[in-house]
Coordinates of C-alpha atoms in Angstrom, one line a residue:
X1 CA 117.5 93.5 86.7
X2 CA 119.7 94.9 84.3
X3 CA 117.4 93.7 81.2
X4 CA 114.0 95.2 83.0
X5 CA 115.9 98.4 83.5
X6 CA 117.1 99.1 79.9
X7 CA 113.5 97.3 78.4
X8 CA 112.2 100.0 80.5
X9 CA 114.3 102.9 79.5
X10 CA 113.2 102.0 75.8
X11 CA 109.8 102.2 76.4
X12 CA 110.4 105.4 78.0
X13 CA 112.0 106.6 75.2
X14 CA 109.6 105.2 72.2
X15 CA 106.8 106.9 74.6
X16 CA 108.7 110.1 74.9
X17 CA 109.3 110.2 71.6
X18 CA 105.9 109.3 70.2
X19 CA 104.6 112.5 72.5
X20 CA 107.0 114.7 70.6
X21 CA 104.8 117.3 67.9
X22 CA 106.1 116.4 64.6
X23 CA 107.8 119.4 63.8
X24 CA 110.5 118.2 66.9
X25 CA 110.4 114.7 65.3
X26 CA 112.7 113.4 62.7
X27 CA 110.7 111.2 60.0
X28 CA 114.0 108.7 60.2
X29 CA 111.9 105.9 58.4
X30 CA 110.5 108.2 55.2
X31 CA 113.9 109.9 54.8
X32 CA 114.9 106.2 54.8
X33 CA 112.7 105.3 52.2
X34 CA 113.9 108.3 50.1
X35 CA 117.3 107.1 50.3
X36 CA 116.2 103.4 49.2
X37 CA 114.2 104.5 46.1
X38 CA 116.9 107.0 45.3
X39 CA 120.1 104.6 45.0
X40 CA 118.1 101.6 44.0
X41 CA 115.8 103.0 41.2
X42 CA 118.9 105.2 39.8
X43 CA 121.1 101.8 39.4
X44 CA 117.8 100.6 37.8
X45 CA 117.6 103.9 34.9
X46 CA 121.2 103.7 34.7
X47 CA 121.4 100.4 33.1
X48 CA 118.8 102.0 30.3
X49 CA 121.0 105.5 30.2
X50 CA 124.5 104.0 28.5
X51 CA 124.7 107.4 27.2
X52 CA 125.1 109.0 30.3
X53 CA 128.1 109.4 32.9
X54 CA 128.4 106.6 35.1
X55 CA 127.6 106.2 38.7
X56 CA 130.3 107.3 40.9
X57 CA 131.4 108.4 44.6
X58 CA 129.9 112.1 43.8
X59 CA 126.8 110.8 42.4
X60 CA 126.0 108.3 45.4
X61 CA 126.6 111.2 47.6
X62 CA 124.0 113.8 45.7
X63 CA 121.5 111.0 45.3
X64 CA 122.0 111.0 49.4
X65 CA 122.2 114.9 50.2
X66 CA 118.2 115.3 49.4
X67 CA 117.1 112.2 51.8
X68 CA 119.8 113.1 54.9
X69 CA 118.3 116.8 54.2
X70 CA 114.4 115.4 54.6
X71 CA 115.3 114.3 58.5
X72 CA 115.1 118.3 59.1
X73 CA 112.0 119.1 57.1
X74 CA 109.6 120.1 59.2
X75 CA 111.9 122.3 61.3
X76 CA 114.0 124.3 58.5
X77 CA 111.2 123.3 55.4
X78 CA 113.2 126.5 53.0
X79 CA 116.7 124.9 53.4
X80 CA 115.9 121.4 53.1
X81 CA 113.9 122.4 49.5
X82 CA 116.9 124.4 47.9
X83 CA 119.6 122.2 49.1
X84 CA 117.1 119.4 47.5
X85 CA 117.0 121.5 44.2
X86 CA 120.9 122.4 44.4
X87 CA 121.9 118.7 44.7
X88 CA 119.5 117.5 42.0
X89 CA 121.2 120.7 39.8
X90 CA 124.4 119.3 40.8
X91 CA 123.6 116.1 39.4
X92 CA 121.8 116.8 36.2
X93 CA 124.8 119.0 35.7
X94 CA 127.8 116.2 36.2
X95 CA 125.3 114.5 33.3
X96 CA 124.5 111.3 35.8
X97 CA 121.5 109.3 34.6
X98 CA 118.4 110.8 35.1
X99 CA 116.4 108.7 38.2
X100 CA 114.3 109.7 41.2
X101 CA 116.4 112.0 42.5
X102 CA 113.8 114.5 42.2
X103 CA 111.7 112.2 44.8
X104 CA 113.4 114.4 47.4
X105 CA 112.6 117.8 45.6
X106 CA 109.0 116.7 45.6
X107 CA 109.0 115.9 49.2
X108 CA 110.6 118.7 50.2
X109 CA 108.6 121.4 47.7
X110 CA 105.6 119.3 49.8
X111 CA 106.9 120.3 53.1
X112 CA 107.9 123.6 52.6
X113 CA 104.5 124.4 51.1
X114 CA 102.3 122.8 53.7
X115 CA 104.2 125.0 56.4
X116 CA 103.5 128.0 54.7
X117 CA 106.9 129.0 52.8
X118 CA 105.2 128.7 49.3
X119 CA 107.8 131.4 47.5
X120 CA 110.4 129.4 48.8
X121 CA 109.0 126.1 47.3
X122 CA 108.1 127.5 44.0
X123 CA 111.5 129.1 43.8
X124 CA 113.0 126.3 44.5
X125 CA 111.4 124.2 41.8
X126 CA 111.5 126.6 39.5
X127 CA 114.8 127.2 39.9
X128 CA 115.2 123.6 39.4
X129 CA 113.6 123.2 36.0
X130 CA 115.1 126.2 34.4
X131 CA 118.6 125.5 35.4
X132 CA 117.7 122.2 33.8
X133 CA 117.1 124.0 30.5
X134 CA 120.0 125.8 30.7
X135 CA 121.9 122.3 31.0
X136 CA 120.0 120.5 28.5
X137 CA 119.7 123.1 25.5
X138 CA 123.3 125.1 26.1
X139 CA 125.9 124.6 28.2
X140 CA 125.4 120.3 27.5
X141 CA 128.5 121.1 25.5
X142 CA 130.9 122.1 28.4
X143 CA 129.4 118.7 30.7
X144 CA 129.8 115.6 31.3
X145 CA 129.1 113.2 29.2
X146 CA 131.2 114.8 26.3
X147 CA 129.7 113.4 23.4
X148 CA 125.8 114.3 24.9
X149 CA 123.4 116.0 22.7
X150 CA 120.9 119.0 22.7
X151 CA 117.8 117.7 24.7
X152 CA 114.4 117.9 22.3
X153 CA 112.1 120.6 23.7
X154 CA 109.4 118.6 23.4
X155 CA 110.4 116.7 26.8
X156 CA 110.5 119.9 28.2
X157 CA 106.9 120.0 28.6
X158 CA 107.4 116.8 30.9
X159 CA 109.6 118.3 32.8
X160 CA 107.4 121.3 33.5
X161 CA 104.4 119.0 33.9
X162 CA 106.2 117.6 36.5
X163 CA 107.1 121.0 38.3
X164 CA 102.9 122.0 38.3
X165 CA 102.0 118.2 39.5
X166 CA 104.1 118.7 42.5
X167 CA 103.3 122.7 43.0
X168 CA 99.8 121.7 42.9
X169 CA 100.1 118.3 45.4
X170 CA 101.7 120.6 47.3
X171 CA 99.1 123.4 47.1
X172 CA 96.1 120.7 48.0
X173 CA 98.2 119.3 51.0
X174 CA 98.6 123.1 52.4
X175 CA 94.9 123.8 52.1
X176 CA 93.8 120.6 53.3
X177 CA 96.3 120.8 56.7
X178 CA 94.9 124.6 57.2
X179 CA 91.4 122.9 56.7
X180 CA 92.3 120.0 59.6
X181 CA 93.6 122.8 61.4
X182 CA 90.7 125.2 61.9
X183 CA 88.5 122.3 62.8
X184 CA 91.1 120.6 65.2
X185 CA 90.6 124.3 66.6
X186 CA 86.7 125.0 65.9
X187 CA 87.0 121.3 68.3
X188 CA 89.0 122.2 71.0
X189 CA 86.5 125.5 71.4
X190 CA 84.0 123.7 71.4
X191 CA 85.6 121.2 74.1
X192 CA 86.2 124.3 76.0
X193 CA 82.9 126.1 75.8
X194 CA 81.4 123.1 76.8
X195 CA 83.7 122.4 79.8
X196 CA 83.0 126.0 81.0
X197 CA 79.4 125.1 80.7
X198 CA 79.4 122.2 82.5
X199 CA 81.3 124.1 85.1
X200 CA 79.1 126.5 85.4
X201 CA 75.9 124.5 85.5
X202 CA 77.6 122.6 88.3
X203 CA 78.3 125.6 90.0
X204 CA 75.0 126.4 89.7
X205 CA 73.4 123.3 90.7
X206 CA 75.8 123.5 94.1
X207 CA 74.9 126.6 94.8
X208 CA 71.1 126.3 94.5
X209 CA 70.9 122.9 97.0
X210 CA 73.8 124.5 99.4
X211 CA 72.5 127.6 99.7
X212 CA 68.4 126.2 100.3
X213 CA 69.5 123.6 102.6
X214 CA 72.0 125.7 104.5
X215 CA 69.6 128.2 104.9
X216 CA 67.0 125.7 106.3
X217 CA 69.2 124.5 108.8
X218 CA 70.5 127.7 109.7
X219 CA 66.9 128.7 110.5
X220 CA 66.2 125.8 112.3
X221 CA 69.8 125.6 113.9
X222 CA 68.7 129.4 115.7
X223 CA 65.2 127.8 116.2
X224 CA 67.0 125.0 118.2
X225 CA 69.5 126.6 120.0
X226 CA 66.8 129.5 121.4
X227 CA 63.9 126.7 122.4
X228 CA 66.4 124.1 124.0
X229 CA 66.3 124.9 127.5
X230 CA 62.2 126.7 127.3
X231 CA 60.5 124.1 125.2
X232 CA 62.9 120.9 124.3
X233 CA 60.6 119.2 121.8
X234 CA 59.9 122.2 119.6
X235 CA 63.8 122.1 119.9
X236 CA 63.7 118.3 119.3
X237 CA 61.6 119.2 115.7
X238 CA 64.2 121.9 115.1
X239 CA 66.6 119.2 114.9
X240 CA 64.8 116.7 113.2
X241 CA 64.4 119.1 110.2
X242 CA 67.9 120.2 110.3
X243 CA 68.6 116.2 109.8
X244 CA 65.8 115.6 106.7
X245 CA 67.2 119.2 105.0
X246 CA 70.7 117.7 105.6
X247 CA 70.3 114.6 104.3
X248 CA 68.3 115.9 101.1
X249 CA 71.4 118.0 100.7
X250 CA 74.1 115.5 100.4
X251 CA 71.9 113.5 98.1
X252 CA 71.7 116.3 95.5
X253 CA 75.3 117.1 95.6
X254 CA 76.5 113.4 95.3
X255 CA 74.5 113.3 92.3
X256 CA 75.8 116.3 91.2
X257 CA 79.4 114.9 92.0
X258 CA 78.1 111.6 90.3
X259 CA 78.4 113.4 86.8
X260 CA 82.0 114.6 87.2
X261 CA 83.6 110.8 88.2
X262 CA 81.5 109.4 85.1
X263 CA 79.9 111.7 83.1
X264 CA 79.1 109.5 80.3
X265 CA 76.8 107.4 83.2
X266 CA 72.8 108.0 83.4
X267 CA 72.0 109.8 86.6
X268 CA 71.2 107.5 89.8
X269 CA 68.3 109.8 90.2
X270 CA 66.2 112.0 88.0
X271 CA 66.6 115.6 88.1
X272 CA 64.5 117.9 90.3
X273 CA 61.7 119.2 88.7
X274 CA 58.1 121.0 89.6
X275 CA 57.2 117.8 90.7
X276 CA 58.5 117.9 93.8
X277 CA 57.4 121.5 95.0
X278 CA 55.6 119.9 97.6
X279 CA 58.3 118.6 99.3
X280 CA 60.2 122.6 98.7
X281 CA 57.3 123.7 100.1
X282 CA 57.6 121.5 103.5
X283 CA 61.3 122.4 103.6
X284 CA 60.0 126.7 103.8
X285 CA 57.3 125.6 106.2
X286 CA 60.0 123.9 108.5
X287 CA 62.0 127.1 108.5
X288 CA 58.9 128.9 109.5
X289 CA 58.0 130.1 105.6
X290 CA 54.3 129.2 105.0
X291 CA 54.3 129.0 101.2
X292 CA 51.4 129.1 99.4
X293 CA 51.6 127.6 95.4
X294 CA 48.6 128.7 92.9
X295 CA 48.3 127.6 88.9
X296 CA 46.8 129.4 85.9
X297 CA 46.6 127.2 82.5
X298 CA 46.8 123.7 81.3
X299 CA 50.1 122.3 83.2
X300 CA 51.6 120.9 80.5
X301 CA 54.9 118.1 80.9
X302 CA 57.6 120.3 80.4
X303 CA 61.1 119.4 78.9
X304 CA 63.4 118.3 81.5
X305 CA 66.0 121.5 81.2
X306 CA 62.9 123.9 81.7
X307 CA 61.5 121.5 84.5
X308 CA 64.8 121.5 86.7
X309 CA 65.2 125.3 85.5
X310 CA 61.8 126.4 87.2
X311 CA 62.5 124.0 90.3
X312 CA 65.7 125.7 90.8
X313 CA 64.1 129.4 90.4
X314 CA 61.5 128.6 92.7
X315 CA 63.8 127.2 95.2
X316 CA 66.5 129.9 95.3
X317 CA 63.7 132.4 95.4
X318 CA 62.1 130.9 98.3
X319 CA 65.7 130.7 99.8
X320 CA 66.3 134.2 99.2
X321 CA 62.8 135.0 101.5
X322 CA 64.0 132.8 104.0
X323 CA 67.6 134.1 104.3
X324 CA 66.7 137.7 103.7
X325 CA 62.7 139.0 104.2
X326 CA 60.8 139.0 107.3
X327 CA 57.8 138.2 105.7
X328 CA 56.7 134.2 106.8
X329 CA 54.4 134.4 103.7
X330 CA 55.5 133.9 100.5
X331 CA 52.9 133.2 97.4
X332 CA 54.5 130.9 94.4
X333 CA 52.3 131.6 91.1
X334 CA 52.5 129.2 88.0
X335 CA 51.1 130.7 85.0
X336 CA 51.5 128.1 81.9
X337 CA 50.9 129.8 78.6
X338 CA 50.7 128.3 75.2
X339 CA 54.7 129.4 74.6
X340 CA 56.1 130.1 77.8
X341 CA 55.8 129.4 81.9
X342 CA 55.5 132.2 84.1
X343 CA 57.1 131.9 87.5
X344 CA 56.1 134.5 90.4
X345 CA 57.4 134.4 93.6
X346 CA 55.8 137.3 96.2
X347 CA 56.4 137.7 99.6
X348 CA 55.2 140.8 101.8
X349 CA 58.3 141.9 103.0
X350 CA 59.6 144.3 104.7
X351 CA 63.5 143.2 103.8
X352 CA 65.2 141.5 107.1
X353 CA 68.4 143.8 108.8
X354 CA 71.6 142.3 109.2
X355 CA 71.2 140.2 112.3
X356 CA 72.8 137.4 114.7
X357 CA 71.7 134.9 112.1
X358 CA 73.8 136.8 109.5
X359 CA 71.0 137.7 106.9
X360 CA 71.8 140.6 104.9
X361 CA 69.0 142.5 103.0
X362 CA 68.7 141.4 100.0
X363 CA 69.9 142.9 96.9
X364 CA 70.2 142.6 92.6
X365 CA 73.9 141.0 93.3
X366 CA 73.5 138.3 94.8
X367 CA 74.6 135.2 93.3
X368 CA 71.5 133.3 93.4
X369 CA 69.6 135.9 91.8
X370 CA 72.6 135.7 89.1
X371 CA 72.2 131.8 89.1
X372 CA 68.1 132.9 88.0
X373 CA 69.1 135.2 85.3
X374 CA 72.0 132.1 83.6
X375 CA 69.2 129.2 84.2
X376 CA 66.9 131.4 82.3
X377 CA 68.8 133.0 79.9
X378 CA 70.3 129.2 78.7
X379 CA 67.0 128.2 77.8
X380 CA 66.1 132.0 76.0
X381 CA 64.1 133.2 78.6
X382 CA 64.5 136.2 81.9
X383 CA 63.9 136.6 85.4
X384 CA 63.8 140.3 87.1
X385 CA 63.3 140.2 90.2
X386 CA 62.9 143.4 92.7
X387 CA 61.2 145.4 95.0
X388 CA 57.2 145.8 94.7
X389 CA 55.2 148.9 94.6
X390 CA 53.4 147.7 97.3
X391 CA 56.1 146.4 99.8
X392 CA 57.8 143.2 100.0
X393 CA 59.8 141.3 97.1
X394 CA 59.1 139.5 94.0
X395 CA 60.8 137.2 91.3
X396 CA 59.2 137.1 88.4
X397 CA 60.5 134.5 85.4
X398 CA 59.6 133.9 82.0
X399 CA 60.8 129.8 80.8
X400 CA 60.1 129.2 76.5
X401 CA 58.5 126.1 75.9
X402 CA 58.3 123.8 73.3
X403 CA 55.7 122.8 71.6
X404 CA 52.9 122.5 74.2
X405 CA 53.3 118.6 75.8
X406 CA 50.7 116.4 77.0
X407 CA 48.2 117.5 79.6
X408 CA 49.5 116.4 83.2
X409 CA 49.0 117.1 86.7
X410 CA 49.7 120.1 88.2
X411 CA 53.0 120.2 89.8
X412 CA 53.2 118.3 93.1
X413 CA 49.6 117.6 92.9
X414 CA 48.8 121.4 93.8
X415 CA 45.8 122.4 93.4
X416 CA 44.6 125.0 90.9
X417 CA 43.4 127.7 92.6
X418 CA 42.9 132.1 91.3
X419 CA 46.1 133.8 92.0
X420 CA 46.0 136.0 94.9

């Protein structure tokens, strides 16, 4: 028990720490490697360096200041790259063979630079190589070793070759990181604008098949409750469409709900479309809406966004008469253009009172009319939708299309007909 507990603490741990953002993280295992390459390849160049002083106690320690100071890089980046350049001054300075010390200088310049504290880096560096002039052409007679020599300028120009390699590493890594950066950002906006999207089409799609089915079965539910003691069958046919509308309801919102458990899965079903007006239309007519559905033009297959798009508009408009005109006519016009489809929806009015059934006259707030104008506008097109000059209601829509499709049926199998 005791062995599963602590196995399990340290996967707790490795996890925890693996979650960690880098800049709370310390890079034990580079700062490690640092440390090897420092000691290692400096016994290595001091064997070809008799000239210089030898390795002692102070030198192991300055060869370890930079890599100890590399565990606390990414949080203090302008410390850790002048105490780099202060030990490696130290060094040069007690005249210890020259080695890859200046591995941690380079690092550290690297990280200073990538996290934005460029003067600090260059400063650093620079500070570096001219103290390292100073040491090598004047005050070499003062240091250790005593019988060392003037330095030839010409290595100089390594040494400052050195200094614009790493400045310049340095300068790529910054702008590449800023570059990851703004698309790691430009990517999570875009996750986000599309979330909100498929929030709102959601929303949309809910609303649309609550709001028509509801409202069918409210009708019907009034229908039912007024007729069951006069005339039980017409009551009977009340409740037999409250069932169909109820069932079609639940089917489009577990579909709907289908996309959020696995989005990545092709619908069950396919998507409403003008296809099945008829069956919108037998849903009105069962809430005592007689719908009548005329087409002008070619009917032309539309793309599947525009297709639900229209379905929806015609629904929610016929909802809207339902829930708030007390017209029981309402005329559906399908005008299909070379560019666009027209949608008009008419009914006669006069604009139903607030009554037992809670319908409220209808107005340019609603949400469904605001669900019209966002199905339309996604797809570049508009709806307005208001009173007539003549009395009553209408919905008028305007859908782009495509290039025109192939020839098809007209929706539902409607027949073309003038508009009224």
């Amino acid at each position: 028990m005791t062995e599963a507990r602590d196995e399990t603490r340290g996967v707790r741990a490795w996890h925890w720490w693996r979650s960690q953002p880098a800049s709370r993280r310390l890079p034990w295992v580079s700062s490690l490697a640092v440390a090897v390459i420092q000691m290692g390849g400096t016994n290595f160049a001091a064997e070809n360096q008799p000239g210089r002083a030898s390795l002692d106690v102070l030198a192991r320690l300055l060869l370890l200041v930079g890599p100890v100071l590399l565990l606390v890089r990414h949080r203090y980046p302008r410390v850790v790259v002048f105490g780099a350049a202060g030990a490696a001054m130290l060094y040069l300075g007690a005249g210890y063979p020259y080695g890859p010390i200046f591995l941690s200088v380079a690092i550290a310049c690297f990280a200073a630079i990538v996290a934005g504290h460029r003067w600090a880096a260059w400063s650093a560096v620079g500070m570096l190589w001219a103290g390292h002039v100073v040491i090598a052409h004047w005050l070499y007679r003062w240091l250790p070793p005593g019988d060392d020599g003037p330095m030839p300028w010409e290595q100089e120009l390594g040494g400052a070759a050195w200094v614009v390699a790493v400045i310049a590493a340095s300068e790529l890594g910054r702008v590449r990181r800023e570059q990851m950066l703004r698309e790691r950002a430009e990517r999570e906006a875009a996750e986000r604008r599309r979330r909100d999207e498929e929030r709102l089409r959601i929303a949309r799609e809910l609303h649309d098949v609550l709001a028509h089915s509801i409202s069918v079965i409210n009708v019907q539910a009034g229908v039912g409750l007024a007729l069951i003691d006069q005339d039980p069958e017409q009551a009977r046919t009340a409740l037999t469409t409250i069932k169909a509308a109820s069932k079609e309801a639940l089917g489009e919102v577990r579909q709907v709900l289908d996309t959020l458990r696995a989005p990545g899965d092709a619908p069950r079903s396919p998507a409403p479309g003008l296809a099945r007006l008829p069956e919108l239309t037998e849903q009105a007519s069962a809430a005592g809406l007689d719908v009548e559905v005329a087409v002008e033009g070619v009917p032309t297959g539309l793309p599947a966004g525009a297709d639900l798009a229209a379905f929806r508009i015609v629904q929610e408009a016929l909802t809207n008469v339902v829930r708030h005109s007390a017209a029981r006519t309402a005329r559906v016009l399908l005008r299909y253009e070379p560019r666009q489809l027209e949608i008009r929806v008419d009914d006669e009015g006069p604009a139903a009172e607030r009554g037992a059934e809670g319908g409220d006259v209808i107005s340019g707030g609603g949400r469904g009319l605001v669900g019209m104008r966002e199905r339309a506008a996604a797809l570049g097109g508009t709806v307005e939708a208001g009173p007539r000059p003549g009395g009553g209601f209408r919905v008028l829509a305007r859908i782009p299309l495509g290039p025109p499709g192939t020839v098809s049926e007209a929706p539902g199998g409607a027949p073309e007909k003038e508009a009224p």
